[in-house]
mmCIF file of C-alpha atoms in Angstrom:
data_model
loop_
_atom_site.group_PDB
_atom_site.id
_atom_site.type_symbol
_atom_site.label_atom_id
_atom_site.label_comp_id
_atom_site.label_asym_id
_atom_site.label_seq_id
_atom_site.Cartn_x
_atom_site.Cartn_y
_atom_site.Cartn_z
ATOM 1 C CA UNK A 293 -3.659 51.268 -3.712
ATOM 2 C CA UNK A 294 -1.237 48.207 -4.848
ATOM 3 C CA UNK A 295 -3.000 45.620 -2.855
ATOM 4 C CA UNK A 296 -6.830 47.287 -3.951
ATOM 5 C CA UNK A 297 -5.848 46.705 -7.961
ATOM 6 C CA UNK A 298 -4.957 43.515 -6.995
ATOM 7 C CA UNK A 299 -8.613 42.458 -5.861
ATOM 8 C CA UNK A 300 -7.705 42.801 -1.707
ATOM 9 C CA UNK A 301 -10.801 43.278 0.318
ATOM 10 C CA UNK A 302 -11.021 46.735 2.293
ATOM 11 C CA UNK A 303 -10.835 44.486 5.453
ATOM 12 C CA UNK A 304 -7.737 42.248 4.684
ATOM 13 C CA UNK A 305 -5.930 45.772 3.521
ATOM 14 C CA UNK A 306 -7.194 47.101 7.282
ATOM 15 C CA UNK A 307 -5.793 44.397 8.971
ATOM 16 C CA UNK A 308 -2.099 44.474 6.932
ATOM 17 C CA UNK A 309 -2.096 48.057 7.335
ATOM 18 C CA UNK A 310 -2.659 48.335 11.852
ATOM 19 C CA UNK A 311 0.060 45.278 10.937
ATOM 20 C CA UNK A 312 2.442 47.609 9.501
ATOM 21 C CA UNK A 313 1.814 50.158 11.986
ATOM 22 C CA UNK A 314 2.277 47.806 15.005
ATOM 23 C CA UNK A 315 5.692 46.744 13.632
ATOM 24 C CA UNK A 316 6.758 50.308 12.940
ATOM 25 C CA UNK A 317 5.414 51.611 16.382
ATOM 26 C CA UNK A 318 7.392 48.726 17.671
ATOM 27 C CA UNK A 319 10.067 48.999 16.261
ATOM 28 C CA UNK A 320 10.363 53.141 16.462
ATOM 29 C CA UNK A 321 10.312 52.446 20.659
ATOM 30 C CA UNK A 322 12.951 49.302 20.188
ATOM 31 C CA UNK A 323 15.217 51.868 18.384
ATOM 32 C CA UNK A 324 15.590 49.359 15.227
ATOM 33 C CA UNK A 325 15.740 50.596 12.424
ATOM 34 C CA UNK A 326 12.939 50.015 9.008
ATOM 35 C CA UNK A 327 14.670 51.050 6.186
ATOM 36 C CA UNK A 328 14.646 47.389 4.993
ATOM 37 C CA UNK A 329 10.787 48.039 4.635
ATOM 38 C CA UNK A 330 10.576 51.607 3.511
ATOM 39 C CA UNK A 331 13.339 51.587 0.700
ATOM 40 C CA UNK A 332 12.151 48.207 -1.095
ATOM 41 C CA UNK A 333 9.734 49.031 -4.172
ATOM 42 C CA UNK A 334 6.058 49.333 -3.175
ATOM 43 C CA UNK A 335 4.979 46.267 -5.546
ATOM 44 C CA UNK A 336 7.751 44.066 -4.041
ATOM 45 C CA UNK A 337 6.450 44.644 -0.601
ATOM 46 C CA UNK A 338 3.211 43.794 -1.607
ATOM 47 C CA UNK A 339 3.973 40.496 -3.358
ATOM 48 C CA UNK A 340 4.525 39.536 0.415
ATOM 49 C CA UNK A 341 1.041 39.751 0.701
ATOM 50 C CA UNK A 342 -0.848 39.348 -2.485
ATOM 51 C CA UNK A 343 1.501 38.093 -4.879
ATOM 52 C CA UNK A 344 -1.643 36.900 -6.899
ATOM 53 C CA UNK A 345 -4.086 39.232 -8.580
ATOM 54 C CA UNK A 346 -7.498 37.951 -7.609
ATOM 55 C CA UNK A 347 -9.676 39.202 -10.656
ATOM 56 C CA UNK A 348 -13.021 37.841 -8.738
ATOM 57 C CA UNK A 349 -12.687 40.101 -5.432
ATOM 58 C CA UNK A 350 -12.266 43.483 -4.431
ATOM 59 C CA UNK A 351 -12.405 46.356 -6.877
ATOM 60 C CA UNK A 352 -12.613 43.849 -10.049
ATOM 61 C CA UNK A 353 -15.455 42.452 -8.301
ATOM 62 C CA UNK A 354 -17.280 46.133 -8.042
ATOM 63 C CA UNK A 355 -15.776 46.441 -11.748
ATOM 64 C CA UNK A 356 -17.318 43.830 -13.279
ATOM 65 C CA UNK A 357 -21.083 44.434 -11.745
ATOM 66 C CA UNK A 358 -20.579 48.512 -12.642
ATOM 67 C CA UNK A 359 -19.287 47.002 -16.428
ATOM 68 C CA UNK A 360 -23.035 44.664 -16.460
ATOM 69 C CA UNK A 361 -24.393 47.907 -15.349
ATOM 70 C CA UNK A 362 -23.366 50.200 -17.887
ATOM 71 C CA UNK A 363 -23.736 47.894 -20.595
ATOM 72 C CA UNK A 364 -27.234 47.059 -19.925
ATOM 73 C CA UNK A 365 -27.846 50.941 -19.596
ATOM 74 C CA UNK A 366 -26.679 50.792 -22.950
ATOM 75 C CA UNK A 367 -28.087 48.080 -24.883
ATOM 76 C CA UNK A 368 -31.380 47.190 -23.128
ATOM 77 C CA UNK A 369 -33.060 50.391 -23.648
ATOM 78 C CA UNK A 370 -32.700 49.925 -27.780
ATOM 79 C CA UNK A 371 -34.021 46.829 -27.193
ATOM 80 C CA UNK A 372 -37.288 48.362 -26.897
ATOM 81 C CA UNK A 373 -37.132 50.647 -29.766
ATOM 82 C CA UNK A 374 -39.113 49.594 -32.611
ATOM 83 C CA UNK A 375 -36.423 50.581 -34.461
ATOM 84 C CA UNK A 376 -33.816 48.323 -32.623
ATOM 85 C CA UNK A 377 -31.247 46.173 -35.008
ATOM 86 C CA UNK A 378 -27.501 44.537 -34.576
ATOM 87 C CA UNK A 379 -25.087 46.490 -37.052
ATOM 88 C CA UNK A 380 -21.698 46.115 -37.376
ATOM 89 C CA UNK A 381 -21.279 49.533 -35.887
ATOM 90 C CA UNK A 382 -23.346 48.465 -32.835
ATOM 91 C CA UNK A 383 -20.848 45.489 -31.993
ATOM 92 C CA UNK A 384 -17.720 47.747 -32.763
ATOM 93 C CA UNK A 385 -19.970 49.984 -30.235
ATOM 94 C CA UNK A 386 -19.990 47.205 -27.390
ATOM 95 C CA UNK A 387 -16.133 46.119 -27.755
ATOM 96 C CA UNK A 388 -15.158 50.066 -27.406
ATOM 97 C CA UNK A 389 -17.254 50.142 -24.852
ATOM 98 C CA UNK A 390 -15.497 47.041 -22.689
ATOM 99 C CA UNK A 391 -12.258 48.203 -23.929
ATOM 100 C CA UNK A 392 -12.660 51.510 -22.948
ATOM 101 C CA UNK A 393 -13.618 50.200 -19.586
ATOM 102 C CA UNK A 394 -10.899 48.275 -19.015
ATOM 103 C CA UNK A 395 -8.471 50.954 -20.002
ATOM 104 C CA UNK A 396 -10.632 53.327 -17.525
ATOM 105 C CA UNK A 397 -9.327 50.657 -14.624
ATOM 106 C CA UNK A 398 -5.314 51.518 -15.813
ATOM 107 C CA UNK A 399 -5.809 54.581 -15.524
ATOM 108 C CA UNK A 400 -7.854 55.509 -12.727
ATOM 109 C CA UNK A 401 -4.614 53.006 -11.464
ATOM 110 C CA UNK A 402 -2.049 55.809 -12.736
ATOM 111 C CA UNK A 403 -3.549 58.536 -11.810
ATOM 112 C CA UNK A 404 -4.439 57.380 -8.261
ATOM 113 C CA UNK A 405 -0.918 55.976 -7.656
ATOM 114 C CA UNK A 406 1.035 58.808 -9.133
ATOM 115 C CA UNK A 407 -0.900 61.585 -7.621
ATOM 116 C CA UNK A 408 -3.366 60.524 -5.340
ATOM 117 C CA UNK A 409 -4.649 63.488 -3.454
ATOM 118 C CA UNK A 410 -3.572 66.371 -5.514
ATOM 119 C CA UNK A 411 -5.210 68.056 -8.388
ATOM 120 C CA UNK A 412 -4.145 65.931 -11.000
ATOM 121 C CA UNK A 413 -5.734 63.152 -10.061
ATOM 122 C CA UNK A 414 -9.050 64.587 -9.781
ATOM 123 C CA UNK A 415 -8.123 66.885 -12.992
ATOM 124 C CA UNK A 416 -6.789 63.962 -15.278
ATOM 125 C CA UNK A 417 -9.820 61.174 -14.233
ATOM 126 C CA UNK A 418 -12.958 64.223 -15.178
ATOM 127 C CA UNK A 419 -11.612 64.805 -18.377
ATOM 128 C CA UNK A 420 -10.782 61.165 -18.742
ATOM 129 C CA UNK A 421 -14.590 60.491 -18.307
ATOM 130 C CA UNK A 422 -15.751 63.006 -20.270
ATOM 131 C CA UNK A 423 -13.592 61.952 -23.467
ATOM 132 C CA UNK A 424 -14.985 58.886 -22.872
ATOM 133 C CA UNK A 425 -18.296 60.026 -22.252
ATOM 134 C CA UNK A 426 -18.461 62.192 -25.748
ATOM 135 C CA UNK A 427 -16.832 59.289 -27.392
ATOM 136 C CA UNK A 428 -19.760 57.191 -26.223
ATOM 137 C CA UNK A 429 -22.298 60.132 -27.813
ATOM 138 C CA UNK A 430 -19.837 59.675 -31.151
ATOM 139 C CA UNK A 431 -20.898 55.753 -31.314
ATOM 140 C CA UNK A 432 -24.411 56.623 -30.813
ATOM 141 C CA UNK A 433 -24.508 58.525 -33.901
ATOM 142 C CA UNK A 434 -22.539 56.245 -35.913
ATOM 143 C CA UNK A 435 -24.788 53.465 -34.457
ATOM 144 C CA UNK A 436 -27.893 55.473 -35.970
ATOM 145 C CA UNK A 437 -26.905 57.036 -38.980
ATOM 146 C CA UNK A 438 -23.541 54.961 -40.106
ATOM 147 C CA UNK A 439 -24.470 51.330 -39.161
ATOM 148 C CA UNK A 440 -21.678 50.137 -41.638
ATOM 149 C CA UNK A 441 -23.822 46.430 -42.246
ATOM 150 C CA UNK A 442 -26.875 45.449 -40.916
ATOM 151 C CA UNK A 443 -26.075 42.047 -39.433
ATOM 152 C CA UNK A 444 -29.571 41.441 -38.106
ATOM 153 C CA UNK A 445 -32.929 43.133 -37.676
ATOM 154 C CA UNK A 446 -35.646 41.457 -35.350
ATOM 155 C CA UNK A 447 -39.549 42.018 -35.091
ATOM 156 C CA UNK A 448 -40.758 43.738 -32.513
ATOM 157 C CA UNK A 449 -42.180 40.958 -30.734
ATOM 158 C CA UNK A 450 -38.916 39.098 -30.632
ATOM 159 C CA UNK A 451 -37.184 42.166 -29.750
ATOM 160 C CA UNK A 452 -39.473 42.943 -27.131
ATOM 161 C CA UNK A 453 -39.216 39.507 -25.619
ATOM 162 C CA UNK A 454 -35.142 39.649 -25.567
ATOM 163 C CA UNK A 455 -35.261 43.240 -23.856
ATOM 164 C CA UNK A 456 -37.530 41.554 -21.123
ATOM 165 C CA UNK A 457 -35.025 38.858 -20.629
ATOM 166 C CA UNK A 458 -31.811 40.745 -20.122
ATOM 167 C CA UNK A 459 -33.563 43.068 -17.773
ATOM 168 C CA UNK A 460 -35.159 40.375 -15.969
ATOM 169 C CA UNK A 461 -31.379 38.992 -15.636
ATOM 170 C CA UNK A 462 -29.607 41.797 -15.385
ATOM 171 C CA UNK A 463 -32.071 42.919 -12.327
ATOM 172 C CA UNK A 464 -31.583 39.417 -10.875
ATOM 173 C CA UNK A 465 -27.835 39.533 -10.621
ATOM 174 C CA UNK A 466 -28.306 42.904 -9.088
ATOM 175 C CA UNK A 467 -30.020 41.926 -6.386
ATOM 176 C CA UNK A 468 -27.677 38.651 -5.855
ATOM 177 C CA UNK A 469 -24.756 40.912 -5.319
ATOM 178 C CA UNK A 470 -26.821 42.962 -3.356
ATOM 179 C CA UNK A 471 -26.539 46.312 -5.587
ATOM 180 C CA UNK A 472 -30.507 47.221 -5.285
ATOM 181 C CA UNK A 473 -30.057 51.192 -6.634
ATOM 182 C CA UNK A 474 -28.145 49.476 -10.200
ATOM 183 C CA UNK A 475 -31.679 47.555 -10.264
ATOM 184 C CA UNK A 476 -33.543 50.747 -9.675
ATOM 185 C CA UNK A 477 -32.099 52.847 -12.016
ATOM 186 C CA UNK A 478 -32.536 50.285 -14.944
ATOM 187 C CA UNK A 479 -35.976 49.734 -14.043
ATOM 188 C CA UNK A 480 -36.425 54.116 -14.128
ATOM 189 C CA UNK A 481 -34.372 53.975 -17.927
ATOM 190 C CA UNK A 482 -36.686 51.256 -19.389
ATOM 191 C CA UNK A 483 -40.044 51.329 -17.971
ATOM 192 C CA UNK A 484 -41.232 54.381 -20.197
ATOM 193 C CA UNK A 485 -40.009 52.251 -23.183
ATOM 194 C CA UNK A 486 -41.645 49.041 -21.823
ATOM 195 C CA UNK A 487 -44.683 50.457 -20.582
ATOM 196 C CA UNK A 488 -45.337 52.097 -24.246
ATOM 197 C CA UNK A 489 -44.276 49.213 -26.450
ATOM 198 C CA UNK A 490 -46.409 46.449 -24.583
ATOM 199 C CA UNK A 491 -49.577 49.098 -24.740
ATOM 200 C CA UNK A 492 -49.220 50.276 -28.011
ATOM 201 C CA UNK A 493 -46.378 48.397 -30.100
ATOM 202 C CA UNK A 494 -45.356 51.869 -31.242
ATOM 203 C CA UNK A 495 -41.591 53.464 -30.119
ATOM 204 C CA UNK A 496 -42.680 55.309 -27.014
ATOM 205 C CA UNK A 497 -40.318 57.032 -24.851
ATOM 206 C CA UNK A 498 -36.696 57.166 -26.896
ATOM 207 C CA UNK A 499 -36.267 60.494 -26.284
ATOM 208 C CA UNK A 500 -36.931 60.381 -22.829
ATOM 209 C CA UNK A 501 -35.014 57.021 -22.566
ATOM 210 C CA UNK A 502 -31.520 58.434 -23.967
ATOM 211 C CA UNK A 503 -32.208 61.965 -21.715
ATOM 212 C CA UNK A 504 -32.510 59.624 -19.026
ATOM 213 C CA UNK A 505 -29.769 57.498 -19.737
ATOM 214 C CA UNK A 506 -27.587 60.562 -20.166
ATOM 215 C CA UNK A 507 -28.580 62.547 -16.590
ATOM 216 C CA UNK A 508 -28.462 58.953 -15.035
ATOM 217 C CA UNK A 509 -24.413 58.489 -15.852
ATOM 218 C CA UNK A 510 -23.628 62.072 -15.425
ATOM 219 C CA UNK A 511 -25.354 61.667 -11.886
ATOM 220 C CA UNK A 512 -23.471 58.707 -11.208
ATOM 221 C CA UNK A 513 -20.007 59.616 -12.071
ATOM 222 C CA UNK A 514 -20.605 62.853 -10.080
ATOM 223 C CA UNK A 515 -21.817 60.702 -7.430
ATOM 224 C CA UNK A 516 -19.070 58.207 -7.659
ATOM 225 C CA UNK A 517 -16.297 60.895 -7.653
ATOM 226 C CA UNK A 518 -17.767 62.800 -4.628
ATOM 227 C CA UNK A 519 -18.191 59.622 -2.494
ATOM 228 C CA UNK A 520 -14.676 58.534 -3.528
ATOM 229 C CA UNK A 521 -13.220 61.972 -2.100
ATOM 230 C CA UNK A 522 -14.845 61.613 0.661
ATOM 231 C CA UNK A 523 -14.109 57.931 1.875
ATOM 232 C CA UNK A 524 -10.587 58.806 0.650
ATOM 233 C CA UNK A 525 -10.346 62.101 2.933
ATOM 234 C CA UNK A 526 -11.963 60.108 6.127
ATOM 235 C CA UNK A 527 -9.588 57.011 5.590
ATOM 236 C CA UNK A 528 -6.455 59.576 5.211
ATOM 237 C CA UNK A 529 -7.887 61.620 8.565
#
């Protein structure tokens, strides 16, 4: 877990862990002894092999696509509301939203390293996620109802144009990094909205954009939680 928060691939982690095996098989039949290895501090030992964090590989990697993915979730589906404006409380939105993300990486980190397997860790990261998840319900009402200042309001063309770009990008850089269902399920959330808005002009589909938005990131954290259990489980067998 040491070397995966610090942006090691799965297959350079494989190869130092049949390393550390090899040398403890060897020297279990040589009769010498490992303490050397098993009582130094697990971050110590692992400064011997990524003494670097690498913030562009490995988990950070996944993090930062699953952080484009959840923001444009977020933001590009408003974009095609008629109704669609930057407030103050719609940036304070986006920064708790990165900040909460980046938090969500420490302690996923915690919980993983300080219980792994057990209860706790599965216990402590759901209700975790859904604080987070009703505190991201809380912004969208303050969004709505307490926008604090309204910092800018655009027409509906231009708004409509600028939700077409950033989902035109967003679906581009999917596919680059080769994560085709993130692409899917932002073309699912907006094409009701674009669909109605390029016909008619009107707000069409909100309500069924923010039900879908909501089943969407319940489904994928219950996704993401099962698949974890079970790639953890196989790796541990």
């Amino acid at each position: 877990m040491e070397l995966i928060f610090r942006g090691r691939e799965e297959n350079e982690i494989n190869e130092i862990d049949e390393e550390l095996r090899d040398h403890f098989t060897t020297a279990e039949a040589n009769g010498e002894s490992v303490d050397d290895i098993i009582q130094q501090p697990v971050k110590s030992y692992a400064d011997n092999f990524a003494k670097e964090m690498h913030l562009s590989r490995g988990i950070y990697k996944f993090a930062f696509s699953l952080l484009i993915f959840l923001l444009a979730l977020s933001i590009i589906p408003e974009m095609f509301d008629a109704n669609f404006q930057i407030s103050l409380m719609f940036l304070f939105k986006i920064g708790f939203f990165i900040i909460s993300f980046i938090v969500s990486l420490y302690v996923l980190k915690y919980l993983l390293m300080h219980y792994l397997d057990s209860k706790g860790a599965y216990i402590g990261s759901a209700l975790w996620f859904m604080f987070l998840f009703l505190c991201y319900l809380g912004m969208n009402y303050l969004v709505k109802h307490h926008p604090l200042a309204l910092l800018w309001q655009p027409t509906t063309r231009t708004s409509i144009i600028l939700g077409l770009i950033c989902w035109v990008t967003c679906t581009i850089y999917f596919l680059v990094v080769k994560h085709k269902l993130s692409a899917i399920a932002l073309a699912i959330i907006c094409a009701p909205s674009i669909i109605g808005m390029l016909a008619t002009g009107k707000n069409y589909g909100s309500h069924y954009t923010m039900i879908s938005l909501i089943l969407i990131l319940i489904g994928w954290f219950l996704f993401s939680a099962i698949s974890g259990w079970i790639t953890f489980r196989k790796r541990k067998e």
